[in-house]
Amino acid sequence: MTHWENLFHLQVLNRGWDYYEAGRVRNLVRTRGGYEAQVRGSDLYDVEVSVINGVVQESWCACPYAEAWNYCKHLAATKNSSAPSLSQILAPASAEELRGYLLALAKEDAKWAQDMRLHFSKESVADKLAILQEEINQLATPFVDRAHGYILYRQAPAYQTAVQKFMDRHLPVFIEQGELLVALDLSFALYDHIC
């Protein structure tokens, strides 16, 4: 569906994918106006998503998070269920096709290429941290007022978003690889930069 992902915070969207991949979406039914399902979370929640011309119009979930007018992981999981999973789409692709596609993406996006290097390379922890320290040093550059040399108040939300995106991109990689001290060192480096 067209840009429905933009309705969700990244962490919520990712948890929705996890729920979908774990098979927590039950009784998914395509209705005349969208989808209805039940999603197993801490409880079994009823979910409804209204879609018109591929655009999410309304959504509802019985969970407490959604009752506060938030887009929840149960809604994301239901929406993900309406399309084939990425695993299903990629299953018939050969390793050579996937490698070629990833290399083409890496040529187009330097940050993405760096993320791939950090995730798959066998570089030392110190080398990985040095690479990320360079990125940390550049985080504030687009938001610094050149006349004064510091981040102006009106730029602070955008800078905060950049810092959050950096953390969302890098910390989970090290945590998933069991490199908890690296994740902590990275957090401290980011803290030192901010302060």
PDB file of N, CA and C in Angstrom, residues 66-137:
ATOM      1  N   ALA A  66      -2.938   1.720  20.807  1.00  0.00           N
ATOM      2  CA  ALA A  66      -3.748   2.283  19.721  1.00  0.00           C
ATOM      3  C   ALA A  66      -4.917   3.095  20.255  1.00  0.00           C
ATOM      4  N   GLU A  67      -5.425   2.742  21.417  1.00  0.00           N
ATOM      5  CA  GLU A  67      -6.543   3.502  21.993  1.00  0.00           C
ATOM      6  C   GLU A  67      -6.136   4.933  22.320  1.00  0.00           C
ATOM      7  N   ALA A  68      -4.820   5.168  22.433  1.00  0.00           N
ATOM      8  CA  ALA A  68      -4.309   6.528  22.661  1.00  0.00           C
ATOM      9  C   ALA A  68      -4.007   7.220  21.329  1.00  0.00           C
ATOM     10  N   TRP A  69      -4.618   6.765  20.240  1.00  0.00           N
ATOM     11  CA  TRP A  69      -4.508   7.337  18.892  1.00  0.00           C
ATOM     12  C   TRP A  69      -3.122   7.153  18.283  1.00  0.00           C
ATOM     13  N   ASN A  70      -2.475   6.051  18.614  1.00  0.00           N
ATOM     14  CA  ASN A  70      -1.172   5.715  18.032  1.00  0.00           C
ATOM     15  C   ASN A  70      -1.343   4.582  17.029  1.00  0.00           C
ATOM     16  N   TYR A  71      -0.455   4.528  16.052  1.00  0.00           N
ATOM     17  CA  TYR A  71      -0.401   3.391  15.137  1.00  0.00           C
ATOM     18  C   TYR A  71       0.468   2.327  15.793  1.00  0.00           C
ATOM     19  N   CYS A  72      -0.113   1.169  16.080  1.00  0.00           N
ATOM     20  CA  CYS A  72       0.550   0.146  16.889  1.00  0.00           C
ATOM     21  C   CYS A  72       1.149  -0.965  16.027  1.00  0.00           C
ATOM     22  N   LYS A  73       1.935  -1.821  16.678  1.00  0.00           N
ATOM     23  CA  LYS A  73       2.573  -2.951  15.999  1.00  0.00           C
ATOM     24  C   LYS A  73       1.547  -3.954  15.476  1.00  0.00           C
ATOM     25  N   HIS A  74       0.380  -4.027  16.112  1.00  0.00           N
ATOM     26  CA  HIS A  74      -0.661  -4.953  15.660  1.00  0.00           C
ATOM     27  C   HIS A  74      -1.223  -4.504  14.303  1.00  0.00           C
ATOM     28  N   LEU A  75      -1.381  -3.176  14.142  1.00  0.00           N
ATOM     29  CA  LEU A  75      -1.827  -2.629  12.860  1.00  0.00           C
ATOM     30  C   LEU A  75      -0.767  -2.874  11.794  1.00  0.00           C
ATOM     31  N   ALA A  76       0.501  -2.644  12.148  1.00  0.00           N
ATOM     32  CA  ALA A  76       1.592  -2.873  11.195  1.00  0.00           C
ATOM     33  C   ALA A  76       1.648  -4.339  10.784  1.00  0.00           C
ATOM     34  N   ALA A  77       1.488  -5.241  11.748  1.00  0.00           N
ATOM     35  CA  ALA A  77       1.518  -6.670  11.443  1.00  0.00           C
ATOM     36  C   ALA A  77       0.370  -7.050  10.507  1.00  0.00           C
ATOM     37  N   THR A  78      -0.805  -6.499  10.754  1.00  0.00           N
ATOM     38  CA  THR A  78      -1.968  -6.787   9.900  1.00  0.00           C
ATOM     39  C   THR A  78      -1.726  -6.266   8.494  1.00  0.00           C
ATOM     40  N   LYS A  79      -1.237  -5.054   8.388  1.00  0.00           N
ATOM     41  CA  LYS A  79      -0.971  -4.473   7.079  1.00  0.00           C
ATOM     42  C   LYS A  79       0.080  -5.281   6.333  1.00  0.00           C
ATOM     43  N   ASN A  80       1.116  -5.733   7.049  1.00  0.00           N
ATOM     44  CA  ASN A  80       2.141  -6.562   6.418  1.00  0.00           C
ATOM     45  C   ASN A  80       1.564  -7.886   5.919  1.00  0.00           C
ATOM     46  N   SER A  81       0.568  -8.392   6.605  1.00  0.00           N
ATOM     47  CA  SER A  81      -0.034  -9.675   6.237  1.00  0.00           C
ATOM     48  C   SER A  81      -0.789  -9.609   4.925  1.00  0.00           C
ATOM     49  N   SER A  82      -1.142  -8.421   4.500  1.00  0.00           N
ATOM     50  CA  SER A  82      -1.915  -8.287   3.270  1.00  0.00           C
ATOM     51  C   SER A  82      -1.046  -8.409   2.023  1.00  0.00           C
ATOM     52  N   ALA A  83       0.261  -8.508   2.197  1.00  0.00           N
ATOM     53  CA  ALA A  83       1.185  -8.631   1.067  1.00  0.00           C
ATOM     54  C   ALA A  83       2.109  -9.824   1.319  1.00  0.00           C
ATOM     55  N   PRO A  84       2.723 -10.357   0.276  1.00  0.00           N
ATOM     56  CA  PRO A  84       3.670 -11.447   0.491  1.00  0.00           C
ATOM     57  C   PRO A  84       4.845 -10.953   1.346  1.00  0.00           C
ATOM     58  N   SER A  85       5.358 -11.819   2.195  1.00  0.00           N
ATOM     59  CA  SER A  85       6.484 -11.436   3.044  1.00  0.00           C
ATOM     60  C   SER A  85       7.744 -11.290   2.203  1.00  0.00           C
ATOM     61  N   LEU A  86       8.675 -10.552   2.710  1.00  0.00           N
ATOM     62  CA  LEU A  86       9.947 -10.389   2.027  1.00  0.00           C
ATOM     63  C   LEU A  86      10.628 -11.749   1.865  1.00  0.00           C
ATOM     64  N   SER A  87      10.499 -12.600   2.869  1.00  0.00           N
ATOM     65  CA  SER A  87      11.069 -13.949   2.782  1.00  0.00           C
ATOM     66  C   SER A  87      10.466 -14.719   1.605  1.00  0.00           C
ATOM     67  N   GLN A  88       9.155 -14.587   1.416  1.00  0.00           N
ATOM     68  CA  GLN A  88       8.492 -15.270   0.305  1.00  0.00           C
ATOM     69  C   GLN A  88       8.940 -14.714  -1.042  1.00  0.00           C
ATOM     70  N   ILE A  89       9.115 -13.423  -1.102  1.00  0.00           N
ATOM     71  CA  ILE A  89       9.520 -12.786  -2.351  1.00  0.00           C
ATOM     72  C   ILE A  89      10.953 -13.173  -2.725  1.00  0.00           C
ATOM     73  N   LEU A  90      11.837 -13.228  -1.719  1.00  0.00           N
ATOM     74  CA  LEU A  90      13.244 -13.502  -1.983  1.00  0.00           C
ATOM     75  C   LEU A  90      13.569 -14.989  -2.109  1.00  0.00           C
ATOM     76  N   ALA A  91      12.680 -15.855  -1.666  1.00  0.00           N
ATOM     77  CA  ALA A  91      12.962 -17.289  -1.654  1.00  0.00           C
ATOM     78  C   ALA A  91      13.436 -17.839  -3.006  1.00  0.00           C
ATOM     79  N   PRO A  92      12.812 -17.483  -4.125  1.00  0.00           N
ATOM     80  CA  PRO A  92      13.273 -18.062  -5.397  1.00  0.00           C
ATOM     81  C   PRO A  92      14.555 -17.423  -5.952  1.00  0.00           C
ATOM     82  N   ALA A  93      15.017 -16.327  -5.381  1.00  0.00           N
ATOM     83  CA  ALA A  93      16.205 -15.645  -5.900  1.00  0.00           C
ATOM     84  C   ALA A  93      17.466 -16.437  -5.553  1.00  0.00           C
ATOM     85  N   SER A  94      18.411 -16.463  -6.480  1.00  0.00           N
ATOM     86  CA  SER A  94      19.676 -17.157  -6.227  1.00  0.00           C
ATOM     87  C   SER A  94      20.605 -16.256  -5.413  1.00  0.00           C
ATOM     88  N   ALA A  95      21.599 -16.850  -4.803  1.00  0.00           N
ATOM     89  CA  ALA A  95      22.596 -16.092  -4.035  1.00  0.00           C
ATOM     90  C   ALA A  95      23.292 -15.078  -4.945  1.00  0.00           C
ATOM     91  N   GLU A  96      23.551 -15.462  -6.183  1.00  0.00           N
ATOM     92  CA  GLU A  96      24.213 -14.566  -7.138  1.00  0.00           C
ATOM     93  C   GLU A  96      23.335 -13.346  -7.451  1.00  0.00           C
ATOM     94  N   GLU A  97      22.028 -13.578  -7.641  1.00  0.00           N
ATOM     95  CA  GLU A  97      21.100 -12.464  -7.894  1.00  0.00           C
ATOM     96  C   GLU A  97      21.057 -11.510  -6.708  1.00  0.00           C
ATOM     97  N   LEU A  98      20.962 -12.074  -5.510  1.00  0.00           N
ATOM     98  CA  LEU A  98      20.901 -11.246  -4.306  1.00  0.00           C
ATOM     99  C   LEU A  98      22.188 -10.455  -4.123  1.00  0.00           C
ATOM    100  N   ARG A  99      23.333 -11.105  -4.303  1.00  0.00           N
ATOM    101  CA  ARG A  99      24.618 -10.425  -4.168  1.00  0.00           C
ATOM    102  C   ARG A  99      24.711  -9.272  -5.173  1.00  0.00           C
ATOM    103  N   GLY A 100      24.311  -9.517  -6.423  1.00  0.00           N
ATOM    104  CA  GLY A 100      24.350  -8.468  -7.444  1.00  0.00           C
ATOM    105  C   GLY A 100      23.464  -7.292  -7.083  1.00  0.00           C
ATOM    106  N   TYR A 101      22.281  -7.608  -6.577  1.00  0.00           N
ATOM    107  CA  TYR A 101      21.350  -6.551  -6.186  1.00  0.00           C
ATOM    108  C   TYR A 101      21.914  -5.730  -5.029  1.00  0.00           C
ATOM    109  N   LEU A 102      22.482  -6.414  -4.029  1.00  0.00           N
ATOM    110  CA  LEU A 102      23.058  -5.707  -2.875  1.00  0.00           C
ATOM    111  C   LEU A 102      24.232  -4.828  -3.289  1.00  0.00           C
ATOM    112  N   LEU A 103      25.070  -5.320  -4.182  1.00  0.00           N
ATOM    113  CA  LEU A 103      26.202  -4.518  -4.649  1.00  0.00           C
ATOM    114  C   LEU A 103      25.724  -3.291  -5.426  1.00  0.00           C
ATOM    115  N   ALA A 104      24.662  -3.446  -6.215  1.00  0.00           N
ATOM    116  CA  ALA A 104      24.105  -2.294  -6.948  1.00  0.00           C
ATOM    117  C   ALA A 104      23.557  -1.254  -5.969  1.00  0.00           C
ATOM    118  N   LEU A 105      22.868  -1.713  -4.922  1.00  0.00           N
ATOM    119  CA  LEU A 105      22.373  -0.780  -3.907  1.00  0.00           C
ATOM    120  C   LEU A 105      23.532  -0.062  -3.205  1.00  0.00           C
ATOM    121  N   ALA A 106      24.584  -0.807  -2.926  1.00  0.00           N
ATOM    122  CA  ALA A 106      25.746  -0.224  -2.241  1.00  0.00           C
ATOM    123  C   ALA A 106      26.384   0.876  -3.077  1.00  0.00           C
ATOM    124  N   LYS A 107      26.376   0.734  -4.396  1.00  0.00           N
ATOM    125  CA  LYS A 107      26.941   1.771  -5.272  1.00  0.00           C
ATOM    126  C   LYS A 107      26.113   3.050  -5.222  1.00  0.00           C
ATOM    127  N   GLU A 108      24.801   2.902  -5.007  1.00  0.00           N
ATOM    128  CA  GLU A 108      23.899   4.049  -5.001  1.00  0.00           C
ATOM    129  C   GLU A 108      23.821   4.760  -3.659  1.00  0.00           C
ATOM    130  N   ASP A 109      24.133   4.061  -2.576  1.00  0.00           N
ATOM    131  CA  ASP A 109      23.924   4.625  -1.244  1.00  0.00           C
ATOM    132  C   ASP A 109      25.125   4.315  -0.354  1.00  0.00           C
ATOM    133  N   ALA A 110      25.971   5.323  -0.130  1.00  0.00           N
ATOM    134  CA  ALA A 110      27.204   5.135   0.634  1.00  0.00           C
ATOM    135  C   ALA A 110      26.927   4.725   2.084  1.00  0.00           C
ATOM    136  N   LYS A 111      25.897   5.311   2.694  1.00  0.00           N
ATOM    137  CA  LYS A 111      25.583   4.935   4.077  1.00  0.00           C
ATOM    138  C   LYS A 111      25.135   3.484   4.165  1.00  0.00           C
ATOM    139  N   TRP A 112      24.341   3.068   3.213  1.00  0.00           N
ATOM    140  CA  TRP A 112      23.877   1.692   3.202  1.00  0.00           C
ATOM    141  C   TRP A 112      25.059   0.753   2.991  1.00  0.00           C
ATOM    142  N   ALA A 113      25.982   1.127   2.102  1.00  0.00           N
ATOM    143  CA  ALA A 113      27.178   0.313   1.862  1.00  0.00           C
ATOM    144  C   ALA A 113      27.998   0.194   3.147  1.00  0.00           C
ATOM    145  N   GLN A 114      28.123   1.301   3.872  1.00  0.00           N
ATOM    146  CA  GLN A 114      28.857   1.284   5.136  1.00  0.00           C
ATOM    147  C   GLN A 114      28.169   0.351   6.137  1.00  0.00           C
ATOM    148  N   ASP A 115      26.856   0.413   6.205  1.00  0.00           N
ATOM    149  CA  ASP A 115      26.115  -0.475   7.103  1.00  0.00           C
ATOM    150  C   ASP A 115      26.387  -1.942   6.762  1.00  0.00           C
ATOM    151  N   MET A 116      26.424  -2.253   5.473  1.00  0.00           N
ATOM    152  CA  MET A 116      26.704  -3.623   5.046  1.00  0.00           C
ATOM    153  C   MET A 116      28.114  -4.036   5.473  1.00  0.00           C
ATOM    154  N   ARG A 117      29.091  -3.145   5.277  1.00  0.00           N
ATOM    155  CA  ARG A 117      30.466  -3.448   5.696  1.00  0.00           C
ATOM    156  C   ARG A 117      30.537  -3.726   7.183  1.00  0.00           C
ATOM    157  N   LEU A 118      29.896  -2.879   7.962  1.00  0.00           N
ATOM    158  CA  LEU A 118      29.928  -3.046   9.413  1.00  0.00           C
ATOM    159  C   LEU A 118      29.250  -4.341   9.847  1.00  0.00           C
ATOM    160  N   HIS A 119      28.190  -4.685   9.169  1.00  0.00           N
ATOM    161  CA  HIS A 119      27.428  -5.874   9.552  1.00  0.00           C
ATOM    162  C   HIS A 119      28.146  -7.167   9.165  1.00  0.00           C
ATOM    163  N   PHE A 120      28.765  -7.198   7.988  1.00  0.00           N
ATOM    164  CA  PHE A 120      29.299  -8.448   7.467  1.00  0.00           C
ATOM    165  C   PHE A 120      30.819  -8.570   7.501  1.00  0.00           C
ATOM    166  N   SER A 121      31.534  -7.467   7.702  1.00  0.00           N
ATOM    167  CA  SER A 121      32.996  -7.551   7.660  1.00  0.00           C
ATOM    168  C   SER A 121      33.546  -8.190   8.929  1.00  0.00           C
ATOM    169  N   LYS A 122      34.773  -8.622   8.815  1.00  0.00           N
ATOM    170  CA  LYS A 122      35.468  -9.225   9.954  1.00  0.00           C
ATOM    171  C   LYS A 122      36.484  -8.231  10.539  1.00  0.00           C
ATOM    172  N   GLU A 123      36.256  -6.937  10.316  1.00  0.00           N
ATOM    173  CA  GLU A 123      37.148  -5.913  10.854  1.00  0.00           C
ATOM    174  C   GLU A 123      37.112  -5.944  12.371  1.00  0.00           C
ATOM    175  N   SER A 124      38.152  -5.421  12.966  1.00  0.00           N
ATOM    176  CA  SER A 124      38.216  -5.387  14.428  1.00  0.00           C
ATOM    177  C   SER A 124      37.172  -4.411  14.971  1.00  0.00           C
ATOM    178  N   VAL A 125      36.865  -4.585  16.227  1.00  0.00           N
ATOM    179  CA  VAL A 125      35.919  -3.698  16.891  1.00  0.00           C
ATOM    180  C   VAL A 125      36.427  -2.257  16.828  1.00  0.00           C
ATOM    181  N   ALA A 126      37.710  -2.078  17.061  1.00  0.00           N
ATOM    182  CA  ALA A 126      38.299  -0.732  17.037  1.00  0.00           C
ATOM    183  C   ALA A 126      38.125  -0.094  15.661  1.00  0.00           C
ATOM    184  N   ASP A 127      38.325  -0.884  14.590  1.00  0.00           N
ATOM    185  CA  ASP A 127      38.158  -0.343  13.239  1.00  0.00           C
ATOM    186  C   ASP A 127      36.706   0.041  12.967  1.00  0.00           C
ATOM    187  N   LYS A 128      35.779  -0.810  13.415  1.00  0.00           N
ATOM    188  CA  LYS A 128      34.368  -0.500  13.222  1.00  0.00           C
ATOM    189  C   LYS A 128      33.984   0.769  13.976  1.00  0.00           C
ATOM    190  N   LEU A 129      34.465   0.902  15.196  1.00  0.00           N
ATOM    191  CA  LEU A 129      34.159   2.102  15.973  1.00  0.00           C
ATOM    192  C   LEU A 129      34.770   3.345  15.345  1.00  0.00           C
ATOM    193  N   ALA A 130      35.958   3.217  14.769  1.00  0.00           N
ATOM    194  CA  ALA A 130      36.599   4.359  14.104  1.00  0.00           C
ATOM    195  C   ALA A 130      35.766   4.823  12.909  1.00  0.00           C
ATOM    196  N   ILE A 131      35.245   3.871  12.148  1.00  0.00           N
ATOM    197  CA  ILE A 131      34.383   4.213  11.010  1.00  0.00           C
ATOM    198  C   ILE A 131      33.130   4.951  11.493  1.00  0.00           C
ATOM    199  N   LEU A 132      32.525   4.436  12.545  1.00  0.00           N
ATOM    200  CA  LEU A 132      31.303   5.051  13.065  1.00  0.00           C
ATOM    201  C   LEU A 132      31.593   6.391  13.733  1.00  0.00           C
ATOM    202  N   GLN A 133      32.772   6.550  14.321  1.00  0.00           N
ATOM    203  CA  GLN A 133      33.129   7.830  14.930  1.00  0.00           C
ATOM    204  C   GLN A 133      33.155   8.935  13.879  1.00  0.00           C
ATOM    205  N   GLU A 134      33.619   8.590  12.675  1.00  0.00           N
ATOM    206  CA  GLU A 134      33.598   9.573  11.583  1.00  0.00           C
ATOM    207  C   GLU A 134      32.163  10.001  11.273  1.00  0.00           C
ATOM    208  N   GLU A 135      31.255   9.043  11.246  1.00  0.00           N
ATOM    209  CA  GLU A 135      29.852   9.376  10.980  1.00  0.00           C
ATOM    210  C   GLU A 135      29.258  10.200  12.121  1.00  0.00           C
ATOM    211  N   ILE A 136      29.603   9.853  13.351  1.00  0.00           N
ATOM    212  CA  ILE A 136      29.133  10.620  14.509  1.00  0.00           C
ATOM    213  C   ILE A 136      29.608  12.064  14.402  1.00  0.00           C
ATOM    214  N   ASN A 137      30.867  12.246  14.011  1.00  0.00           N
ATOM    215  CA  ASN A 137      31.428  13.597  13.899  1.00  0.00           C
ATOM    216  C   ASN A 137      30.706  14.435  12.849  1.00  0.00           C
TER     217      ASN A 137
END
